[in-house]
Amino acid sequence: MPHDHHGHRNGHTHDHTQIDFAEMLPLLEQEAELYSPLYTRAANWLRELRPEPELIVDAGSGPGVVSCLLADTFPQARVVAVDGVDPLLDRARERAERLGVADRFSTLRAELADGIGDLEYPADLLWASRSLHHVGDQRAALAGFVRGLAPGGTLALLEGGLPTRFLPRDIGIGRPGLQSRIDAVHEHWFAEMRAALPGAVAETEDWPALLTGVGLRYAATRSFLLDLPAPVSDEARAFVITSLTRRREGLAEDLDADDIATLDRLLDPDDKASLHHRPDIFVLTAQTVHVGVKPE
């Protein structure tokens, strides 16, 4: 997805661009767990580029699903999950304990606009997945990331990719192309969200150029596919329902009445055409990782 699901207010505030990440914890966890095959392939690719990092930082870790996955991929490494939201860091610690990696796992509360906080020693690998675009001045935040990297350290920035698709173009109810129209509204929302961030700076989303602009040597870009065809698992179906519920709540004022009516049918458990019953639901997306290396 070009941007993320984590970003749709449910109408409890007049400013629909503000995001309550603690309130979104269940969705963040649900999404990251479902997308784990994609993240695992990305992590294995990074292991080829950077075989034995001693310290890995997950900048904007959320509830720690990927932080723990990185700990699993790099069994010799210490992992630090960095986030600005305490309930997410609490959940990350709980997950590390449950998965048996707590002895080499820690959390650090820091606002990414200020860098990645006070690390014990510089990071050998820094992972930032769809967190940078929640910072007003992305270039300044990236420069902060670079300061926390060891010489020769690797920065992996997951930004961009393709919008996620859950449904065929024509679903038999409403006008065909529903998801494309939702994406168009979301793009508008995303631009408003970015503009409303503190210290917002407009930036061309040429991520390799941004990496070199903060002093890194651009190394590679690679995209990773998540392809969960129909019929989907119960977990995938639940995620699709959660995602489109959030779209319905967060973007309703900008969708036309016909599309809202279609979404309401899709979300109604008693409607046979709904997401709860449809056999044609799938999850298909691609996410892109850009890698830069700090000069020795």
mmCIF file of C-alpha atoms in Angstrom:
data_model
loop_
_atom_site.group_PDB
_atom_site.id
_atom_site.type_symbol
_atom_site.label_atom_id
_atom_site.label_comp_id
_atom_site.label_asym_id
_atom_site.label_seq_id
_atom_site.Cartn_x
_atom_site.Cartn_y
_atom_site.Cartn_z
ATOM 1 C CA MET A 1 0.000 0.000 0.000
ATOM 2 C CA PRO A 2 1.360 3.405 -0.818
ATOM 3 C CA HIS A 3 0.417 4.618 2.592
ATOM 4 C CA ASP A 4 -0.903 2.725 5.523
ATOM 5 C CA HIS A 5 -4.092 1.499 7.033
ATOM 6 C CA HIS A 6 -2.965 2.990 10.295
ATOM 7 C CA GLY A 7 -4.342 6.414 9.861
ATOM 8 C CA HIS A 8 -8.075 6.760 9.864
ATOM 9 C CA ARG A 9 -9.772 8.530 12.688
ATOM 10 C CA ASN A 10 -13.200 7.256 13.544
ATOM 11 C CA GLY A 11 -14.915 10.625 13.698
ATOM 12 C CA HIS A 12 -14.485 11.313 17.439
ATOM 13 C CA THR A 13 -12.511 14.471 16.715
ATOM 14 C CA HIS A 14 -13.005 17.415 14.428
ATOM 15 C CA ASP A 15 -9.524 16.883 13.026
ATOM 16 C CA HIS A 16 -9.847 13.677 11.041
ATOM 17 C CA THR A 17 -6.132 13.674 10.194
ATOM 18 C CA GLN A 18 -5.019 13.052 13.781
ATOM 19 C CA ILE A 19 -4.101 9.466 14.553
ATOM 20 C CA ASP A 20 -4.455 7.718 17.897
ATOM 21 C CA PHE A 21 -1.945 4.896 17.541
ATOM 22 C CA ALA A 22 -2.703 3.416 20.970
ATOM 23 C CA GLU A 23 -6.365 3.073 19.980
ATOM 24 C CA MET A 24 -5.208 1.374 16.779
ATOM 25 C CA LEU A 25 -3.149 -1.274 18.553
ATOM 26 C CA PRO A 26 -5.393 -4.233 17.591
ATOM 27 C CA LEU A 27 -5.345 -3.285 13.886
ATOM 28 C CA LEU A 28 -1.593 -2.630 13.870
ATOM 29 C CA GLU A 29 -0.996 -6.045 15.386
ATOM 30 C CA GLN A 30 -3.521 -7.792 13.137
ATOM 31 C CA GLU A 31 -1.986 -6.254 10.023
ATOM 32 C CA ALA A 32 1.649 -6.922 10.941
ATOM 33 C CA GLU A 33 0.914 -10.552 11.820
ATOM 34 C CA LEU A 34 -0.913 -11.125 8.538
ATOM 35 C CA TYR A 35 1.896 -9.410 6.592
ATOM 36 C CA SER A 36 4.623 -11.380 8.379
ATOM 37 C CA PRO A 37 5.475 -13.523 5.310
ATOM 38 C CA LEU A 38 6.314 -10.320 3.435
ATOM 39 C CA TYR A 39 8.384 -8.943 6.328
ATOM 40 C CA THR A 40 10.186 -12.259 6.711
ATOM 41 C CA ARG A 41 11.291 -12.169 3.078
ATOM 42 C CA ALA A 42 12.417 -8.566 3.475
ATOM 43 C CA ALA A 43 14.375 -9.449 6.618
ATOM 44 C CA ASN A 44 16.032 -12.421 4.902
ATOM 45 C CA TRP A 45 17.081 -10.111 2.068
ATOM 46 C CA LEU A 46 18.551 -7.665 4.588
ATOM 47 C CA ARG A 47 20.448 -10.557 6.179
ATOM 48 C CA GLU A 48 22.126 -11.140 2.814
ATOM 49 C CA LEU A 49 23.119 -7.465 2.700
ATOM 50 C CA ARG A 50 24.052 -7.224 6.377
ATOM 51 C CA PRO A 51 24.740 -10.734 7.721
ATOM 52 C CA GLU A 52 25.666 -10.158 11.384
ATOM 53 C CA PRO A 53 24.430 -6.915 12.930
ATOM 54 C CA GLU A 54 25.011 -6.633 16.666
ATOM 55 C CA LEU A 55 22.338 -4.024 17.311
ATOM 56 C CA ILE A 56 19.107 -3.647 15.319
ATOM 57 C CA VAL A 57 16.739 -0.731 15.820
ATOM 58 C CA ASP A 58 13.092 -0.831 14.730
ATOM 59 C CA ALA A 59 12.228 2.873 14.398
ATOM 60 C CA GLY A 60 8.480 3.287 14.807
ATOM 61 C CA SER A 61 8.053 -0.269 16.004
ATOM 62 C CA GLY A 62 4.390 -0.150 16.962
ATOM 63 C CA PRO A 63 3.425 -3.276 18.943
ATOM 64 C CA GLY A 64 6.698 -5.011 18.079
ATOM 65 C CA VAL A 65 5.559 -7.698 15.637
ATOM 66 C CA VAL A 66 8.346 -6.902 13.160
ATOM 67 C CA SER A 67 10.841 -6.153 15.960
ATOM 68 C CA CYS A 68 10.408 -9.728 17.195
ATOM 69 C CA LEU A 69 10.550 -11.044 13.635
ATOM 70 C CA LEU A 70 13.901 -9.278 13.211
ATOM 71 C CA ALA A 71 15.095 -10.850 16.461
ATOM 72 C CA ASP A 72 14.158 -14.224 15.012
ATOM 73 C CA THR A 73 15.887 -13.543 11.674
ATOM 74 C CA PHE A 74 19.076 -12.311 13.380
ATOM 75 C CA PRO A 75 19.463 -14.648 16.379
ATOM 76 C CA GLN A 76 22.771 -13.108 17.478
ATOM 77 C CA ALA A 77 21.517 -9.520 17.463
ATOM 78 C CA ARG A 78 20.137 -7.294 20.176
ATOM 79 C CA VAL A 79 16.921 -5.553 19.080
ATOM 80 C CA VAL A 80 15.614 -2.200 20.303
ATOM 81 C CA ALA A 81 12.014 -1.254 19.503
ATOM 82 C CA VAL A 82 11.666 2.546 19.368
ATOM 83 C CA ASP A 83 8.269 4.249 19.418
ATOM 84 C CA GLY A 84 6.593 7.297 20.898
ATOM 85 C CA VAL A 85 3.518 5.492 22.258
ATOM 86 C CA ASP A 86 3.845 3.696 25.597
ATOM 87 C CA PRO A 87 0.986 1.144 25.170
ATOM 88 C CA LEU A 88 2.600 -0.040 21.907
ATOM 89 C CA LEU A 89 5.979 -0.466 23.605
ATOM 90 C CA ASP A 90 4.307 -2.352 26.473
ATOM 91 C CA ARG A 91 2.801 -4.744 23.944
ATOM 92 C CA ALA A 92 6.176 -5.118 22.189
ATOM 93 C CA ARG A 93 7.804 -6.178 25.485
ATOM 94 C CA GLU A 94 4.991 -8.639 26.172
ATOM 95 C CA ARG A 95 5.437 -10.156 22.715
ATOM 96 C CA ALA A 96 9.213 -10.497 23.138
ATOM 97 C CA GLU A 97 8.645 -12.252 26.467
ATOM 98 C CA ARG A 98 6.067 -14.592 24.961
ATOM 99 C CA LEU A 99 8.307 -15.453 21.997
ATOM 100 C CA GLY A 100 11.373 -16.069 24.144
ATOM 101 C CA VAL A 101 13.573 -13.216 22.868
ATOM 102 C CA ALA A 102 13.239 -10.861 25.854
ATOM 103 C CA ASP A 103 16.852 -11.439 26.930
ATOM 104 C CA ARG A 104 18.073 -9.513 23.870
ATOM 105 C CA PHE A 105 15.114 -7.218 23.361
ATOM 106 C CA SER A 106 14.454 -3.776 24.791
ATOM 107 C CA THR A 107 12.259 -0.776 24.117
ATOM 108 C CA LEU A 108 12.986 2.923 23.959
ATOM 109 C CA ARG A 109 10.442 5.735 24.014
ATOM 110 C CA ALA A 110 11.367 8.437 21.512
ATOM 111 C CA GLU A 111 9.634 10.718 19.045
ATOM 112 C CA LEU A 112 11.057 9.926 15.611
ATOM 113 C CA ALA A 113 11.094 13.624 14.733
ATOM 114 C CA ASP A 114 14.002 13.839 17.189
ATOM 115 C CA GLY A 115 15.852 10.757 15.916
ATOM 116 C CA ILE A 116 15.878 7.411 17.696
ATOM 117 C CA GLY A 117 16.699 8.401 21.256
ATOM 118 C CA ASP A 118 19.696 7.478 23.359
ATOM 119 C CA LEU A 119 20.990 4.072 22.305
ATOM 120 C CA GLU A 120 23.645 2.239 24.318
ATOM 121 C CA TYR A 121 25.740 2.034 21.160
ATOM 122 C CA PRO A 122 25.168 2.816 17.476
ATOM 123 C CA ALA A 123 22.873 0.600 15.419
ATOM 124 C CA ASP A 124 24.245 -1.743 12.755
ATOM 125 C CA LEU A 125 20.821 -2.108 11.116
ATOM 126 C CA LEU A 126 17.956 0.365 11.374
ATOM 127 C CA TRP A 127 14.516 -0.661 10.109
ATOM 128 C CA ALA A 128 11.855 2.035 9.575
ATOM 129 C CA SER A 129 8.593 0.660 8.197
ATOM 130 C CA ARG A 130 5.970 3.232 7.214
ATOM 131 C CA SER A 131 6.904 5.355 10.221
ATOM 132 C CA LEU A 132 8.860 8.140 8.532
ATOM 133 C CA HIS A 133 5.799 9.540 6.755
ATOM 134 C CA HIS A 134 4.240 10.333 10.141
ATOM 135 C CA VAL A 135 7.019 12.868 10.822
ATOM 136 C CA GLY A 136 6.604 16.422 9.521
ATOM 137 C CA ASP A 137 10.198 16.910 8.395
ATOM 138 C CA GLN A 138 11.127 13.524 6.935
ATOM 139 C CA ARG A 139 14.612 14.603 5.831
ATOM 140 C CA ALA A 140 15.482 15.853 9.327
ATOM 141 C CA ALA A 141 14.158 12.628 10.868
ATOM 142 C CA LEU A 142 16.227 10.553 8.435
ATOM 143 C CA ALA A 143 19.303 12.583 9.377
ATOM 144 C CA GLY A 144 18.508 11.688 13.003
ATOM 145 C CA PHE A 145 18.324 8.017 12.051
ATOM 146 C CA VAL A 146 21.726 8.299 10.372
ATOM 147 C CA ARG A 147 23.254 9.813 13.525
ATOM 148 C CA GLY A 148 22.174 6.673 15.384
ATOM 149 C CA LEU A 149 23.855 4.372 12.832
ATOM 150 C CA ALA A 150 27.326 2.926 13.233
ATOM 151 C CA PRO A 151 29.831 3.578 10.412
ATOM 152 C CA GLY A 152 29.045 0.963 7.753
ATOM 153 C CA GLY A 153 25.559 0.599 9.261
ATOM 154 C CA THR A 154 22.526 -0.155 7.099
ATOM 155 C CA LEU A 155 19.249 1.767 7.008
ATOM 156 C CA ALA A 156 16.235 -0.047 5.569
ATOM 157 C CA LEU A 157 13.333 2.273 4.802
ATOM 158 C CA LEU A 158 9.981 0.699 3.941
ATOM 159 C CA GLU A 159 7.943 3.355 2.130
ATOM 160 C CA GLY A 160 5.808 3.123 -0.979
ATOM 161 C CA GLY A 161 4.583 0.075 -2.817
ATOM 162 C CA LEU A 162 1.101 -0.608 -4.122
ATOM 163 C CA PRO A 163 -2.381 -0.131 -2.639
ATOM 164 C CA THR A 164 -3.758 -3.284 -1.060
ATOM 165 C CA ARG A 165 -6.573 -5.025 -2.908
ATOM 166 C CA PHE A 166 -9.168 -7.147 -1.151
ATOM 167 C CA LEU A 167 -11.945 -7.457 -3.727
ATOM 168 C CA PRO A 168 -12.506 -7.911 -7.460
ATOM 169 C CA ARG A 169 -13.207 -4.752 -9.480
ATOM 170 C CA ASP A 170 -16.851 -5.793 -9.897
ATOM 171 C CA ILE A 171 -18.257 -7.316 -6.707
ATOM 172 C CA GLY A 172 -21.844 -7.619 -7.921
ATOM 173 C CA ILE A 173 -23.162 -4.804 -5.736
ATOM 174 C CA GLY A 174 -22.706 -1.063 -6.202
ATOM 175 C CA ARG A 175 -20.574 0.519 -8.924
ATOM 176 C CA PRO A 176 -17.474 -1.429 -10.013
ATOM 177 C CA GLY A 177 -14.121 -0.008 -8.885
ATOM 178 C CA LEU A 178 -15.007 0.657 -5.234
ATOM 179 C CA GLN A 179 -11.490 0.156 -3.891
ATOM 180 C CA SER A 180 -9.946 2.484 -6.468
ATOM 181 C CA ARG A 181 -12.316 5.252 -5.387
ATOM 182 C CA ILE A 182 -11.570 4.593 -1.717
ATOM 183 C CA ASP A 183 -7.844 4.819 -2.548
ATOM 184 C CA ALA A 184 -8.342 8.180 -4.266
ATOM 185 C CA VAL A 185 -10.095 9.570 -1.172
ATOM 186 C CA HIS A 186 -7.389 8.105 1.037
ATOM 187 C CA GLU A 187 -4.672 9.815 -1.046
ATOM 188 C CA HIS A 188 -6.406 13.137 -0.358
ATOM 189 C CA TRP A 189 -6.660 12.279 3.353
ATOM 190 C CA PHE A 190 -2.985 11.311 3.407
ATOM 191 C CA ALA A 191 -1.925 14.654 1.885
ATOM 192 C CA GLU A 192 -3.993 16.485 4.517
ATOM 193 C CA MET A 193 -2.507 14.338 7.289
ATOM 194 C CA ARG A 194 1.031 15.114 6.109
ATOM 195 C CA ALA A 195 0.312 18.844 5.812
ATOM 196 C CA ALA A 196 -1.093 18.964 9.357
ATOM 197 C CA LEU A 197 1.980 17.393 11.001
ATOM 198 C CA PRO A 198 4.134 19.663 13.181
ATOM 199 C CA GLY A 199 6.961 21.178 11.132
ATOM 200 C CA ALA A 200 5.583 19.647 7.931
ATOM 201 C CA VAL A 201 7.910 19.964 4.947
ATOM 202 C CA ALA A 202 6.766 18.974 1.458
ATOM 203 C CA GLU A 203 9.182 16.392 0.079
ATOM 204 C CA THR A 204 9.325 14.597 -3.246
ATOM 205 C CA GLU A 205 8.995 10.923 -2.396
ATOM 206 C CA ASP A 206 12.201 9.910 -4.129
ATOM 207 C CA TRP A 207 13.366 7.746 -1.258
ATOM 208 C CA PRO A 208 16.794 6.803 -2.693
ATOM 209 C CA ALA A 209 17.493 10.515 -3.233
ATOM 210 C CA LEU A 210 16.464 11.228 0.353
ATOM 211 C CA LEU A 211 18.843 8.528 1.591
ATOM 212 C CA THR A 212 21.764 9.998 -0.322
ATOM 213 C CA GLY A 213 20.667 13.489 0.717
ATOM 214 C CA VAL A 214 21.346 12.650 4.370
ATOM 215 C CA GLY A 215 24.784 11.197 3.646
ATOM 216 C CA LEU A 216 24.087 7.521 3.010
ATOM 217 C CA ARG A 217 25.318 5.496 0.065
ATOM 218 C CA TYR A 218 22.252 4.212 -1.750
ATOM 219 C CA ALA A 219 22.533 0.436 -1.984
ATOM 220 C CA ALA A 220 19.327 -1.134 -3.305
ATOM 221 C CA THR A 221 15.551 -1.100 -3.625
ATOM 222 C CA ARG A 222 13.385 -4.180 -3.628
ATOM 223 C CA SER A 223 9.642 -4.787 -3.436
ATOM 224 C CA PHE A 224 8.005 -7.697 -1.656
ATOM 225 C CA LEU A 225 4.666 -9.232 -2.552
ATOM 226 C CA LEU A 226 1.963 -10.370 -0.184
ATOM 227 C CA ASP A 227 -0.371 -12.657 -2.103
ATOM 228 C CA LEU A 228 -3.119 -14.336 -0.087
ATOM 229 C CA PRO A 229 -5.573 -15.607 -2.716
ATOM 230 C CA ALA A 230 -9.183 -16.609 -2.123
ATOM 231 C CA PRO A 231 -10.324 -18.500 -0.178
ATOM 232 C CA VAL A 232 -8.632 -16.630 2.667
ATOM 233 C CA SER A 233 -8.036 -17.676 6.249
ATOM 234 C CA ASP A 234 -10.274 -16.465 9.059
ATOM 235 C CA GLU A 235 -7.430 -14.156 10.123
ATOM 236 C CA ALA A 236 -7.213 -12.566 6.669
ATOM 237 C CA ARG A 237 -10.995 -12.148 6.488
ATOM 238 C CA ALA A 238 -11.020 -10.477 9.914
ATOM 239 C CA PHE A 239 -8.268 -8.103 8.788
ATOM 240 C CA VAL A 240 -10.165 -7.145 5.625
ATOM 241 C CA ILE A 241 -13.293 -6.445 7.690
ATOM 242 C CA THR A 242 -11.318 -4.335 10.182
ATOM 243 C CA SER A 243 -9.570 -2.425 7.398
ATOM 244 C CA LEU A 244 -12.684 -1.557 5.438
ATOM 245 C CA THR A 245 -14.560 -0.707 8.655
ATOM 246 C CA ARG A 246 -11.844 1.825 9.372
ATOM 247 C CA ARG A 247 -12.015 3.185 5.841
ATOM 248 C CA ARG A 248 -15.789 3.523 6.207
ATOM 249 C CA GLU A 249 -15.439 5.397 9.495
ATOM 250 C CA GLY A 250 -12.501 7.596 8.588
ATOM 251 C CA LEU A 251 -13.270 8.583 5.005
ATOM 252 C CA ALA A 252 -17.074 8.633 4.918
ATOM 253 C CA GLU A 253 -17.408 12.386 4.559
ATOM 254 C CA ASP A 254 -15.504 12.266 1.262
ATOM 255 C CA LEU A 255 -17.099 9.145 -0.260
ATOM 256 C CA ASP A 256 -20.277 9.385 -2.292
ATOM 257 C CA ALA A 257 -23.555 8.027 -0.944
ATOM 258 C CA ASP A 258 -23.602 5.026 -3.290
ATOM 259 C CA ASP A 259 -20.160 3.875 -2.165
ATOM 260 C CA ILE A 260 -21.081 4.316 1.495
ATOM 261 C CA ALA A 261 -24.196 2.218 0.913
ATOM 262 C CA THR A 262 -22.045 -0.474 -0.736
ATOM 263 C CA LEU A 263 -19.570 -0.413 2.163
ATOM 264 C CA ASP A 264 -22.435 -0.729 4.631
ATOM 265 C CA ARG A 265 -23.635 -3.845 2.825
ATOM 266 C CA LEU A 266 -20.085 -5.235 2.750
ATOM 267 C CA LEU A 267 -19.775 -4.713 6.505
ATOM 268 C CA ASP A 268 -23.212 -6.079 7.476
ATOM 269 C CA PRO A 269 -22.818 -9.600 8.930
ATOM 270 C CA ASP A 270 -26.427 -10.399 7.974
ATOM 271 C CA ASP A 271 -25.946 -9.537 4.285
ATOM 272 C CA LYS A 272 -24.981 -12.535 2.166
ATOM 273 C CA ALA A 273 -22.950 -10.208 -0.093
ATOM 274 C CA SER A 274 -20.900 -8.979 2.872
ATOM 275 C CA LEU A 275 -17.237 -9.528 3.685
ATOM 276 C CA HIS A 276 -18.369 -11.938 6.397
ATOM 277 C CA HIS A 277 -19.661 -14.397 3.768
ATOM 278 C CA ARG A 278 -18.029 -13.644 0.402
ATOM 279 C CA PRO A 279 -15.836 -16.391 -1.091
ATOM 280 C CA ASP A 280 -13.946 -13.961 -3.380
ATOM 281 C CA ILE A 281 -11.997 -11.943 -0.746
ATOM 282 C CA PHE A 282 -8.220 -11.927 -1.153
ATOM 283 C CA VAL A 283 -5.263 -9.862 0.112
ATOM 284 C CA LEU A 284 -2.793 -8.649 -2.504
ATOM 285 C CA THR A 285 -0.201 -5.911 -2.044
ATOM 286 C CA ALA A 286 3.454 -5.008 -2.513
ATOM 287 C CA GLN A 287 5.706 -3.045 -0.190
ATOM 288 C CA THR A 288 9.009 -1.466 -1.141
ATOM 289 C CA VAL A 289 12.220 -1.336 0.897
ATOM 290 C CA HIS A 290 14.973 1.172 0.123
ATOM 291 C CA VAL A 291 18.418 0.545 1.599
ATOM 292 C CA GLY A 292 21.238 2.980 2.322
ATOM 293 C CA VAL A 293 24.612 2.405 3.980
ATOM 294 C CA LYS A 294 26.481 4.846 6.209
ATOM 295 C CA PRO A 295 30.037 5.429 4.966
ATOM 296 C CA GLU A 296 32.776 3.825 7.106
#
